[in-house]
Amino acid sequence: MTALLITVDTELSASLHQRGIGLAENLRRSIWAETDKGAFGIGWQMDLLERHGLKGVFFLDPMPALVHGADFLAEVVGPIVARGHEVQMHIHSEWLQWAERSPVEGRQGRNIGDFALADQTILLGLAKRLLEEAGAPPITAFRAGNFGANDDTLRALAAIGVAWDSSVNPAYLRGECRIAADPAMVGAARLHGVSELPVSGIADRPGGFRPAQICAMSAAEMRAGIAHAARAGQDAFVVVTHSFEMLSRDRMRPNRLVIGRFEALCRAAARLPQVKGAGFNDLPADLADRPDSASRAGPSRLRTGRRILEQAWGTWRYEHRLVPA
């Protein structure tokens, strides 16, 4: 069986906060993704996953608790846990610039990987504690905001007892992701005491990589990637989305293109008997110690061309605020 991990980076918007948007409105727009046409955030995502017998992994960022207090975290953690999905750990260290009491003596950085190992250990340990105190079961997995981790991030995770990381996205390697991983890495590998399970993807052109992110990959490309993993008997396929990703860029309107892709992903997964929805706690502990013989679906000019056209239309339709709903 191929474990399908549908991971949702679940986070408040630092940019909305910077523009003076308060906590309640930020939660409404960024976590619950509420619009006058309906809500399309984590509640809607869980509804859709459950209709298709799938499981979600919600990487929740607790760093805004340094600004707003920690009470709001329980409001987010509770429904996820109650419905049988996973809460795991995410960090956007940008929030440190507004913290009244900094846990790292005022030091700041855009990404967790911008900090020294000692500071990373403090920040990750704090984030883990905040989530668990909010009702999450013991945290076992992490993904860095902006995929902005480095090798010290993995060392810090090992030090605080977090077994899994999913910060490697080959599209970000040698950019914001500074983990020394092979861009051709597909399956899990043990790095610095942690099991690294990278974001999955396909080759969208010879030598290219397209990450399995709902807003980046067409439904046809996602189906091809999952079907290839299932046929090849790969251990896992990791998909990425965000709590607010079903909305337009201004988070005011539903993005029907992205919504349709998420719905198509769930339908495709439900039809593949070799695929099972899973979380990190469902994976074998020795997965990273197995030989990595996994591969990516090869390129298709037709699929890629259709996605480029679809993406251009979606950008025009949903990413420009002056286009009427």
CSV table of C-alpha atoms in Angstrom, one decimal, residues 122-276:
chain,number,residue,atom,x,y,z
A,122,ILE,CA,14.4,26.6,21.9
A,123,LEU,CA,11.9,27.7,19.3
A,124,LEU,CA,10.9,24.2,18.2
A,125,GLY,CA,10.7,23.0,21.8
A,126,LEU,CA,8.4,25.9,22.6
A,127,ALA,CA,6.2,25.3,19.5
A,128,LYS,CA,5.9,21.6,20.5
A,129,ARG,CA,4.9,22.5,24.0
A,130,LEU,CA,2.3,25.0,22.9
A,131,LEU,CA,0.6,22.5,20.6
A,132,GLU,CA,0.5,19.7,23.1
A,133,GLU,CA,-0.8,22.0,25.9
A,134,ALA,CA,-3.5,23.0,23.4
A,135,GLY,CA,-4.7,19.4,23.2
A,136,ALA,CA,-2.6,17.9,20.5
A,137,PRO,CA,-1.3,14.4,21.0
A,138,PRO,CA,2.5,14.2,21.2
A,139,ILE,CA,4.0,15.9,18.2
A,140,THR,CA,6.0,13.6,16.0
A,141,ALA,CA,6.4,15.5,12.7
A,142,PHE,CA,7.5,19.0,11.6
A,143,ARG,CA,7.5,21.2,8.5
A,144,ALA,CA,9.2,24.5,8.3
A,145,GLY,CA,7.3,27.6,7.1
A,146,ASN,CA,8.5,28.5,3.6
A,147,PHE,CA,10.3,25.1,3.7
A,148,GLY,CA,13.0,27.3,5.3
A,149,ALA,CA,14.9,24.7,7.3
A,150,ASN,CA,18.5,23.7,7.4
A,151,ASP,CA,20.5,20.7,8.7
A,152,ASP,CA,20.5,22.3,12.2
A,153,THR,CA,16.7,22.2,12.1
A,154,LEU,CA,16.9,18.4,11.8
A,155,ARG,CA,19.4,18.2,14.7
A,156,ALA,CA,17.1,20.4,16.8
A,157,LEU,CA,14.1,18.2,16.0
A,158,ALA,CA,16.1,15.1,17.0
A,159,ALA,CA,17.1,16.8,20.3
A,160,ILE,CA,13.4,17.4,21.3
A,161,GLY,CA,12.2,14.0,20.2
A,162,VAL,CA,10.4,14.8,17.0
A,163,ALA,CA,10.9,11.8,14.7
A,164,TRP,CA,9.8,13.1,11.3
A,165,ASP,CA,10.5,16.1,9.1
A,166,SER,CA,8.8,17.1,5.8
A,167,SER,CA,10.6,20.3,5.1
A,168,VAL,CA,12.4,19.1,2.0
A,169,ASN,CA,10.7,20.3,-1.1
A,170,PRO,CA,13.0,19.8,-4.1
A,171,ALA,CA,11.6,23.0,-5.7
A,172,TYR,CA,13.0,25.0,-2.7
A,173,LEU,CA,16.3,23.2,-2.3
A,174,ARG,CA,19.3,25.6,-2.5
A,175,GLY,CA,16.9,28.4,-2.0
A,176,GLU,CA,15.0,28.8,1.2
A,177,CYS,CA,15.3,25.1,2.0
A,178,ARG,CA,19.0,24.7,3.0
A,179,ILE,CA,18.8,21.0,4.1
A,180,ALA,CA,21.7,19.1,2.4
A,181,ALA,CA,19.4,16.7,0.6
A,182,ASP,CA,19.6,15.2,-2.9
A,183,PRO,CA,17.1,16.9,-5.2
A,184,ALA,CA,16.4,13.5,-6.7
A,185,MET,CA,15.3,12.2,-3.2
A,186,VAL,CA,11.8,10.7,-3.4
A,187,GLY,CA,11.4,8.3,-0.5
A,188,ALA,CA,12.2,8.7,3.2
A,189,ALA,CA,15.8,9.0,4.4
A,190,ARG,CA,17.4,9.3,7.7
A,191,LEU,CA,19.1,12.7,8.1
A,192,HIS,CA,20.8,14.0,11.3
A,193,GLY,CA,18.7,11.6,13.5
A,194,VAL,CA,15.3,12.4,11.9
A,195,SER,CA,13.3,10.6,9.3
A,196,GLU,CA,13.0,13.0,6.3
A,197,LEU,CA,9.9,12.5,4.1
A,198,PRO,CA,10.1,15.0,1.3
A,199,VAL,CA,7.2,16.6,-0.6
A,200,SER,CA,6.3,14.5,-3.6
A,201,GLY,CA,6.0,15.6,-7.2
A,202,ILE,CA,6.4,14.7,-10.8
A,203,ALA,CA,8.8,15.5,-13.6
A,204,ASP,CA,6.9,18.1,-15.6
A,205,ARG,CA,9.8,18.4,-18.1
A,206,PRO,CA,13.0,16.5,-18.6
A,207,GLY,CA,15.1,17.1,-15.5
A,208,GLY,CA,12.3,19.3,-14.0
A,209,PHE,CA,10.3,19.0,-10.8
A,210,ARG,CA,6.7,20.0,-10.0
A,211,PRO,CA,5.7,19.7,-6.4
A,212,ALA,CA,2.5,18.0,-5.4
A,213,GLN,CA,0.9,21.1,-4.1
A,214,ILE,CA,-2.8,21.7,-4.9
A,215,CYS,CA,-2.2,25.3,-6.2
A,216,ALA,CA,0.8,24.3,-8.3
A,217,MET,CA,-0.2,21.0,-9.9
A,218,SER,CA,-3.2,20.3,-12.2
A,219,ALA,CA,-5.7,17.6,-11.3
A,220,ALA,CA,-4.3,15.5,-14.2
A,221,GLU,CA,-0.7,15.9,-13.0
A,222,MET,CA,-1.8,15.0,-9.4
A,223,ARG,CA,-3.6,11.8,-10.7
A,224,ALA,CA,-0.5,10.9,-12.7
A,225,GLY,CA,1.8,11.3,-9.7
A,226,ILE,CA,-0.4,9.3,-7.3
A,227,ALA,CA,-1.1,6.6,-9.8
A,228,HIS,CA,2.6,6.2,-10.6
A,229,ALA,CA,3.4,5.9,-6.9
A,230,ALA,CA,0.7,3.3,-6.5
A,231,ARG,CA,1.8,1.2,-9.5
A,232,ALA,CA,5.4,1.3,-8.4
A,233,GLY,CA,4.5,0.3,-4.8
A,234,GLN,CA,6.0,3.3,-3.3
A,235,ASP,CA,5.8,3.7,0.5
A,236,ALA,CA,4.4,7.2,0.6
A,237,PHE,CA,3.2,10.2,-1.5
A,238,VAL,CA,3.1,13.6,0.2
A,239,VAL,CA,0.7,16.3,-1.0
A,240,VAL,CA,0.8,19.9,0.3
A,241,THR,CA,-1.9,22.5,0.6
A,242,HIS,CA,-2.7,25.3,3.0
A,243,SER,CA,-5.6,26.2,5.2
A,244,PHE,CA,-6.4,29.2,3.1
A,245,GLU,CA,-5.4,27.8,-0.3
A,246,MET,CA,-9.0,27.3,-1.5
A,247,LEU,CA,-9.4,31.1,-1.6
A,248,SER,CA,-8.2,33.9,-3.9
A,249,ARG,CA,-5.0,35.7,-3.0
A,250,ASP,CA,-6.9,38.4,-1.1
A,251,ARG,CA,-8.7,35.6,0.9
A,252,MET,CA,-12.1,37.1,0.0
A,253,ARG,CA,-13.5,34.7,-2.6
A,254,PRO,CA,-13.4,30.9,-3.2
A,255,ASN,CA,-10.9,29.8,-5.8
A,256,ARG,CA,-13.0,27.3,-7.8
A,257,LEU,CA,-10.0,26.1,-9.7
A,258,VAL,CA,-8.0,25.1,-6.6
A,259,ILE,CA,-11.2,23.7,-5.0
A,260,GLY,CA,-11.8,21.5,-8.0
A,261,ARG,CA,-8.2,20.2,-7.9
A,262,PHE,CA,-8.6,19.2,-4.2
A,263,GLU,CA,-11.9,17.5,-4.9
A,264,ALA,CA,-10.3,15.7,-7.9
A,265,LEU,CA,-7.4,14.6,-5.7
A,266,CYS,CA,-9.8,13.0,-3.1
A,267,ARG,CA,-11.8,11.3,-5.8
A,268,ALA,CA,-8.7,9.9,-7.5
A,269,ALA,CA,-7.2,8.6,-4.2
A,270,ALA,CA,-10.5,7.0,-3.2
A,271,ARG,CA,-10.6,5.0,-6.5
A,272,LEU,CA,-7.1,3.5,-6.1
A,273,PRO,CA,-7.2,0.4,-3.9
A,274,GLN,CA,-3.4,0.5,-3.5
A,275,VAL,CA,-3.6,4.0,-1.8
A,276,LYS,CA,-4.5,4.6,1.8
